[in-house]
mmCIF file of C-alpha atoms in Angstrom:
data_model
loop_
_atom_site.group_PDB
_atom_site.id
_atom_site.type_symbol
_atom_site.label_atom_id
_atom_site.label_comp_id
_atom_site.label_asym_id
_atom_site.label_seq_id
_atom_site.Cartn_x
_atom_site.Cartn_y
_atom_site.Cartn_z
ATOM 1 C CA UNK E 1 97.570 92.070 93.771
ATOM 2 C CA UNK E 2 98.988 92.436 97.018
ATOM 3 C CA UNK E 3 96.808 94.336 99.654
ATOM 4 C CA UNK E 4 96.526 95.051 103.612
ATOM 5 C CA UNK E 5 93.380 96.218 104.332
ATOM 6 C CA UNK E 6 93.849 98.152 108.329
ATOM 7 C CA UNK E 7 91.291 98.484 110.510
ATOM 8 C CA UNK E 8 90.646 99.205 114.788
ATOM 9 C CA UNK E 9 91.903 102.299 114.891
ATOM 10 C CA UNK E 10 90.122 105.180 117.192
ATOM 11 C CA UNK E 11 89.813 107.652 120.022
ATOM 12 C CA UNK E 12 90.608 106.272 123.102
ATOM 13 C CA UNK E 13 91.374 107.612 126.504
ATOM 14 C CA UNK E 14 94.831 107.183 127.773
ATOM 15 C CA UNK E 15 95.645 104.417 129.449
ATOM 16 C CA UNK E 16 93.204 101.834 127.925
ATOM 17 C CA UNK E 17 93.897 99.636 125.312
ATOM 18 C CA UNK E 18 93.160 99.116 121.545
ATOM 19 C CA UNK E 19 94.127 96.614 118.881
ATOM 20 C CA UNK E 20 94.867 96.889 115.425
ATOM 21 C CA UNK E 21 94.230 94.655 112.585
ATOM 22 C CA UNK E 22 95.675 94.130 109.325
ATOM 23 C CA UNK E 23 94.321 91.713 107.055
ATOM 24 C CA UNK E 24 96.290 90.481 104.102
ATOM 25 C CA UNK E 25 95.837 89.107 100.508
ATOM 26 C CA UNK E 26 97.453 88.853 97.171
ATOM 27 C CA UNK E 27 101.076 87.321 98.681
ATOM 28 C CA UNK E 28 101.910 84.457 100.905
ATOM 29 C CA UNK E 29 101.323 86.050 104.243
ATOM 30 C CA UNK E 30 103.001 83.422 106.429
ATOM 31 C CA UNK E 31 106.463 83.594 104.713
ATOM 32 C CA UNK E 32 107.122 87.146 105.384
ATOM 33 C CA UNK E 33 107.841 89.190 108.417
ATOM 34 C CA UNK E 34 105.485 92.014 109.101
ATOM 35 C CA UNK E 35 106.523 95.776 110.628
ATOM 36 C CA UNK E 36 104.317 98.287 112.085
ATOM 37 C CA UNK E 37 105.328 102.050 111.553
ATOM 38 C CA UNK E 38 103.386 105.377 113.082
ATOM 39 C CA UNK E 39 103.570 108.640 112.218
ATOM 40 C CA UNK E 40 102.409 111.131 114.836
ATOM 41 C CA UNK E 41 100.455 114.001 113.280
ATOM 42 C CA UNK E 42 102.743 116.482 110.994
ATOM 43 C CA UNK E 43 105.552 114.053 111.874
ATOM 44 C CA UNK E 44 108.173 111.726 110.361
ATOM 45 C CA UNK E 45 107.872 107.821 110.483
ATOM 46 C CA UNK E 46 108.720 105.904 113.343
ATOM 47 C CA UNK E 47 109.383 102.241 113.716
ATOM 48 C CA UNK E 48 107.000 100.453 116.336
ATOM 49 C CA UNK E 49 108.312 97.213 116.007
ATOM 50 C CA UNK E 50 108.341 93.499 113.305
ATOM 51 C CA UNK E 51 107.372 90.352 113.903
ATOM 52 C CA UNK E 52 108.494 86.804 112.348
ATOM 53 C CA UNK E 53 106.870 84.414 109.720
ATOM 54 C CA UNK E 54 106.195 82.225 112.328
ATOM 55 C CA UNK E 55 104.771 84.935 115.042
ATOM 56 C CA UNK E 56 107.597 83.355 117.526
ATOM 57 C CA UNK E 57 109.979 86.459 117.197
ATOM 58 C CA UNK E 58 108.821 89.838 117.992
ATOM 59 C CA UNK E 59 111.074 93.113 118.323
ATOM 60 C CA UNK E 60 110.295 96.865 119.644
ATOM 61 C CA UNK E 61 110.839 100.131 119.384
ATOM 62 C CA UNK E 62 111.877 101.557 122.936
ATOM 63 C CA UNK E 63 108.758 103.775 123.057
ATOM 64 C CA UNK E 64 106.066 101.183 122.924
ATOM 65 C CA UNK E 65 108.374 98.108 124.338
ATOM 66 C CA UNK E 66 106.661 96.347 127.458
ATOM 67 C CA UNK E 67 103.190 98.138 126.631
ATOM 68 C CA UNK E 68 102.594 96.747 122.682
ATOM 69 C CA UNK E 69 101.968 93.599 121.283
ATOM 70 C CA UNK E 70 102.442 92.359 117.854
ATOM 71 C CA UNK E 71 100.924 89.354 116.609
ATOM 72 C CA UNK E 72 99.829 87.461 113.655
ATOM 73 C CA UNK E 73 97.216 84.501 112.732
ATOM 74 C CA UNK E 74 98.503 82.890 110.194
ATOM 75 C CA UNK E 75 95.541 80.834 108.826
ATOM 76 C CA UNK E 76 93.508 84.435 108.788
ATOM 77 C CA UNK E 77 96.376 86.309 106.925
ATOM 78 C CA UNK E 78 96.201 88.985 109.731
ATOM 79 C CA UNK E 79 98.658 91.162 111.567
ATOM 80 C CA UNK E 80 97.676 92.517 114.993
ATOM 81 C CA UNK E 81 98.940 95.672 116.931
ATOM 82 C CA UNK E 82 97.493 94.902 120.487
ATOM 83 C CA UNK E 83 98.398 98.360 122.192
ATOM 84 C CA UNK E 84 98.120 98.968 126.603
ATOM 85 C CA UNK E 85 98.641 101.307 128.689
ATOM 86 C CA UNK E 86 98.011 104.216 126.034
ATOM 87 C CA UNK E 87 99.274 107.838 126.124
ATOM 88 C CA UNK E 88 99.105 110.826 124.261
ATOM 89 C CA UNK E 89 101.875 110.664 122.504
ATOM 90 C CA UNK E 90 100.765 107.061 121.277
ATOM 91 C CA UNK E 91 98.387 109.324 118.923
ATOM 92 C CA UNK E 92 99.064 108.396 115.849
ATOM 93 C CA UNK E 93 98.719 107.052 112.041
ATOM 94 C CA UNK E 94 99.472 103.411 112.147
ATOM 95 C CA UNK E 95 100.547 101.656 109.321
ATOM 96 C CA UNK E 96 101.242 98.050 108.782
ATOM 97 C CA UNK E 97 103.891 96.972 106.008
ATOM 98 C CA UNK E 98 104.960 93.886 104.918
ATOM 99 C CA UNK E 99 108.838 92.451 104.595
ATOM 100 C CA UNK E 100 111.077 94.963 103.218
ATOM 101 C CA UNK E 101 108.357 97.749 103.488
ATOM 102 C CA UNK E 102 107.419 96.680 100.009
ATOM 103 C CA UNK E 103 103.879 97.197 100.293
ATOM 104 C CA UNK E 104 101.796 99.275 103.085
ATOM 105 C CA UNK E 105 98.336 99.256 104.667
ATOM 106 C CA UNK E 106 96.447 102.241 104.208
ATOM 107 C CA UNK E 107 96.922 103.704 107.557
ATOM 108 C CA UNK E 108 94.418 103.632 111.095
ATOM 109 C CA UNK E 109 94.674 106.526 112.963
ATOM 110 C CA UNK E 110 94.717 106.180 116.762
ATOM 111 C CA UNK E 111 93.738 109.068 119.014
ATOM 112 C CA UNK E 112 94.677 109.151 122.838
ATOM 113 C CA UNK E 113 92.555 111.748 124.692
ATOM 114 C CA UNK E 114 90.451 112.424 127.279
ATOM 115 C CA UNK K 1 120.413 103.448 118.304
ATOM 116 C CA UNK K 2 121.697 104.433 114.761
ATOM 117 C CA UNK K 3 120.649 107.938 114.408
ATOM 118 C CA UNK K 4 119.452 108.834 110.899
ATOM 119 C CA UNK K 5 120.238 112.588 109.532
ATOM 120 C CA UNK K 6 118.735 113.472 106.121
ATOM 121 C CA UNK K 7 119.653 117.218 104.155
ATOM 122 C CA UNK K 8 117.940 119.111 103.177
ATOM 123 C CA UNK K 9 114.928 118.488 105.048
ATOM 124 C CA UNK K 10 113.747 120.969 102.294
ATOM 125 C CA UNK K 11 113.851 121.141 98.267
ATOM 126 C CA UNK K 12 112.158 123.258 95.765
ATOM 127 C CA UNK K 13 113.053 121.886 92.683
ATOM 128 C CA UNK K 14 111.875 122.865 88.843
ATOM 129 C CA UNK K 15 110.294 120.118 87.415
ATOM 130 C CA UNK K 16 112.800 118.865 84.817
ATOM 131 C CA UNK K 17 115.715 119.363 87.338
ATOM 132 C CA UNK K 18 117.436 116.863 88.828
ATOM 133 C CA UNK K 19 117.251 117.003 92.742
ATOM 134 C CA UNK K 20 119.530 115.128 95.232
ATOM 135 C CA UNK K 21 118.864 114.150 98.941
ATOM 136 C CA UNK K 22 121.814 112.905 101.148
ATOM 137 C CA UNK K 23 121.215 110.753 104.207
ATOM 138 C CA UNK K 24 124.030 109.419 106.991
ATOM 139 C CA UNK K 25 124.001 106.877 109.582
ATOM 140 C CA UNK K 26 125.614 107.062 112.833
ATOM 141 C CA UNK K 27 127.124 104.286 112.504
ATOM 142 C CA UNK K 28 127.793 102.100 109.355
ATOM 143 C CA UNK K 29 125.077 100.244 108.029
ATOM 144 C CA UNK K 30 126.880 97.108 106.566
ATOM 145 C CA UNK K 31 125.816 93.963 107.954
ATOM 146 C CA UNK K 32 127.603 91.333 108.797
ATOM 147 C CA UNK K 33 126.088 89.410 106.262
ATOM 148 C CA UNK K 34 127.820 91.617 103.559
ATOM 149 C CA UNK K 35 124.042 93.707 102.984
ATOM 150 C CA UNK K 36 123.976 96.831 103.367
ATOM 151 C CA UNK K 37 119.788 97.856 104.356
ATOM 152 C CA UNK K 38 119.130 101.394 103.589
ATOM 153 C CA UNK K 39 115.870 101.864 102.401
ATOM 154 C CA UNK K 40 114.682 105.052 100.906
ATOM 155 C CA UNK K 41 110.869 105.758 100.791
ATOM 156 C CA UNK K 42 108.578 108.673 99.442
ATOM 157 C CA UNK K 43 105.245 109.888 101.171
ATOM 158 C CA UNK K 44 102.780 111.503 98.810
ATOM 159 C CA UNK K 45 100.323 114.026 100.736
ATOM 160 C CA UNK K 46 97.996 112.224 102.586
ATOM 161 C CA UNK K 47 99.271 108.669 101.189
ATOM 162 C CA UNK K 48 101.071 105.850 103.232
ATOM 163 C CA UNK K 49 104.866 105.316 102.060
ATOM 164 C CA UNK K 50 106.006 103.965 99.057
ATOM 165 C CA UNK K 51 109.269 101.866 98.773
ATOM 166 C CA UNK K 52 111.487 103.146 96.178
ATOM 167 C CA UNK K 53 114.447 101.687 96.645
ATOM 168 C CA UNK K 54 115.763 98.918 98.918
ATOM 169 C CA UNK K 55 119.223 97.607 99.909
ATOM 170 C CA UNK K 56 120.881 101.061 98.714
ATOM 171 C CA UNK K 57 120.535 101.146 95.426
ATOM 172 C CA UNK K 58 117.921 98.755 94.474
ATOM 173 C CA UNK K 59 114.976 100.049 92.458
ATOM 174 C CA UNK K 60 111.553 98.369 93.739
ATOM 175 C CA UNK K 61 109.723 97.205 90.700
ATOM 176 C CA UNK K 62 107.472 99.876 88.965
ATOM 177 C CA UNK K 63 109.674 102.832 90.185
ATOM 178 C CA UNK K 64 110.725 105.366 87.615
ATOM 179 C CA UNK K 65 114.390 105.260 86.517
ATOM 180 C CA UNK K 66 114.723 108.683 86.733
ATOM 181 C CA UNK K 67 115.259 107.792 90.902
ATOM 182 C CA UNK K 68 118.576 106.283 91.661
ATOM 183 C CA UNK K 69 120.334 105.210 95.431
ATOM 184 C CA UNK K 70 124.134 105.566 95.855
ATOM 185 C CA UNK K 71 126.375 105.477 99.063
ATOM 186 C CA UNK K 72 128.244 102.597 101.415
ATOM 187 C CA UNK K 73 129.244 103.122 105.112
ATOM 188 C CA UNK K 74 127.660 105.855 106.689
ATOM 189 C CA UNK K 75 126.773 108.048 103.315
ATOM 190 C CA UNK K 76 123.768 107.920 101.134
ATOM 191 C CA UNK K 77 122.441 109.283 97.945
ATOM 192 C CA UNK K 78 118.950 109.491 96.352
ATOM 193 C CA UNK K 79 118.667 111.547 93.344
ATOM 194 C CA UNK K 80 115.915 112.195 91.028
ATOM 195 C CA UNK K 81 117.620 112.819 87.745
ATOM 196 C CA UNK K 82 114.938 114.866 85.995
ATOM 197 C CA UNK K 83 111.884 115.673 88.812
ATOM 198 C CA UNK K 84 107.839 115.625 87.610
ATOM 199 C CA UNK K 85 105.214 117.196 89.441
ATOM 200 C CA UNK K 86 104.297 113.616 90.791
ATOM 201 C CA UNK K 87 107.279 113.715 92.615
ATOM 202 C CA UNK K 88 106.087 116.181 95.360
ATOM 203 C CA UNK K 89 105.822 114.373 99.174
ATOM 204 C CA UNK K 90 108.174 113.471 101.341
ATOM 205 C CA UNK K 91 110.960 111.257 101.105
ATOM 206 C CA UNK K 92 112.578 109.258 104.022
ATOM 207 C CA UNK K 93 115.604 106.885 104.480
ATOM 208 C CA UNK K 94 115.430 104.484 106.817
ATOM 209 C CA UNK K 95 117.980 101.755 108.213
ATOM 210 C CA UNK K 96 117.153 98.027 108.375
ATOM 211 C CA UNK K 97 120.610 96.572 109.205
ATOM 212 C CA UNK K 98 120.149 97.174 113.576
ATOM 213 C CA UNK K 99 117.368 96.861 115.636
ATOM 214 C CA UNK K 100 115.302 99.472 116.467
ATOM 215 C CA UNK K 101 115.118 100.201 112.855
ATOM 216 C CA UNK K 102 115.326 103.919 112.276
ATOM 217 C CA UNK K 103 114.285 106.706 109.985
ATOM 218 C CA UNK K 104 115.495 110.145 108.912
ATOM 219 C CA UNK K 105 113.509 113.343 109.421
ATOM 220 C CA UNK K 106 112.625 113.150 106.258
ATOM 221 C CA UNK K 107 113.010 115.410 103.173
ATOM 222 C CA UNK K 108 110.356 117.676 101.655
ATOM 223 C CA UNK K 109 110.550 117.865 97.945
ATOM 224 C CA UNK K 110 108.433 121.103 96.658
ATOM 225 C CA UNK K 111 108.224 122.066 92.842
ATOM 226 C CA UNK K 112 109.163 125.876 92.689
#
């Protein structure tokens, strides 16, 4: 069956960086675009941003554009969230979620503090 | 930015009631490739979403057919036709048809 398994997540101090992984199984990873979503604490969902099959095409939320990467390694059927330049109100679950949100990583939570 | 509004952002519901949530988009959400992507998802506590339906009124596979999407334009529907205790979370519509993709506030479905 279809999983992504999520892992990197942390406390970190603001401004560094972290990245995020996602690994993938169970479906044809390199057909299908992949989304990350966060959800600050007690919060509502929030779009961070997709990438395509190919990992050529990436698109961002306004709150993370120019600071976030997203990436993907195809022939490891894994997602990345690269993230710089952190603040507090980066802190967050992060999910990963495949195509049309059909299936969802388990969540990372990512704390920005000092 | 299409800005997502949900009501209620709360329902306590009797479990064997139906329960409705209504969701509108700032703007329409048809595309110009004659989709319309409203998505509408449900958060158990302490869970990551779960896609229940896609493409407005599109049941994902293993959902319950008790849940049902309506709506076109701007105007949205999800109703539960007869709620179960396992229906308790969160439920959130979301727009795929304009980048950034958006969300509502989401809905909190309680059992009275």
């Amino acid at each position: 069956q279809v999983q992504l398994v999520q892992s990197g997540g942390g406390v970190v101090q603001p401004g560094r960086s972290l990245r995020l992984s996602c690994a993938a199984s169970g479906f044809p990873f390199s057909n299908y675009v992949m989304h990350w979503v966060r959800q600050a604490p007690g919060k509502g969902l929030e779009w961070v941003g997709v990438i395509s099959p190919d990992g050529r095409n990436t698109i961002y939320g306004d709150s993370v554009q120019g600071r976030f990467t997203i990436s993907r390694e195809n022939s490891r059927n894994t997602l990345y969230l690269q993230m710089n330049g952190l603040r507090t109100e980066d802190t967050a679950m992060y999910y990963c979620a495949a195509a049309i949100f059909d299936d969802w990583g388990q969540g990372t939570l990512v704390v920005v503090s000092s | 930015e299409i800005v997502m509004t949900q009501t209620p952002l709360s329902s306590p519901v009797t479990v064997g009631q139906p329960a409705s949530i209504s969701c509108w988009s700032s703007q329409s959400l048809l595309h110009s490739d004659g989709n319309t992507y409203l998505t509408w998802l449900q958060q158990r506590p302490g869970q990551p979403p779960r896609l229940l339906i896609y493409k407005v009124s599109n049941r994902f596979s293993g959902v319950p057919d008790r849940f049902s999407g309506s709506g076109a334009g701007t105007d949205f529907t999800l109703k539960i036709s007869r709620v179960e205790a396992e229906d308790v979370g969160v439920y959130y519509c979301m727009q795929g048809t304009q980048f950034p993709y958006t969300f509502g506030q989401g809905t909190k479905l309680e059992i009275k």
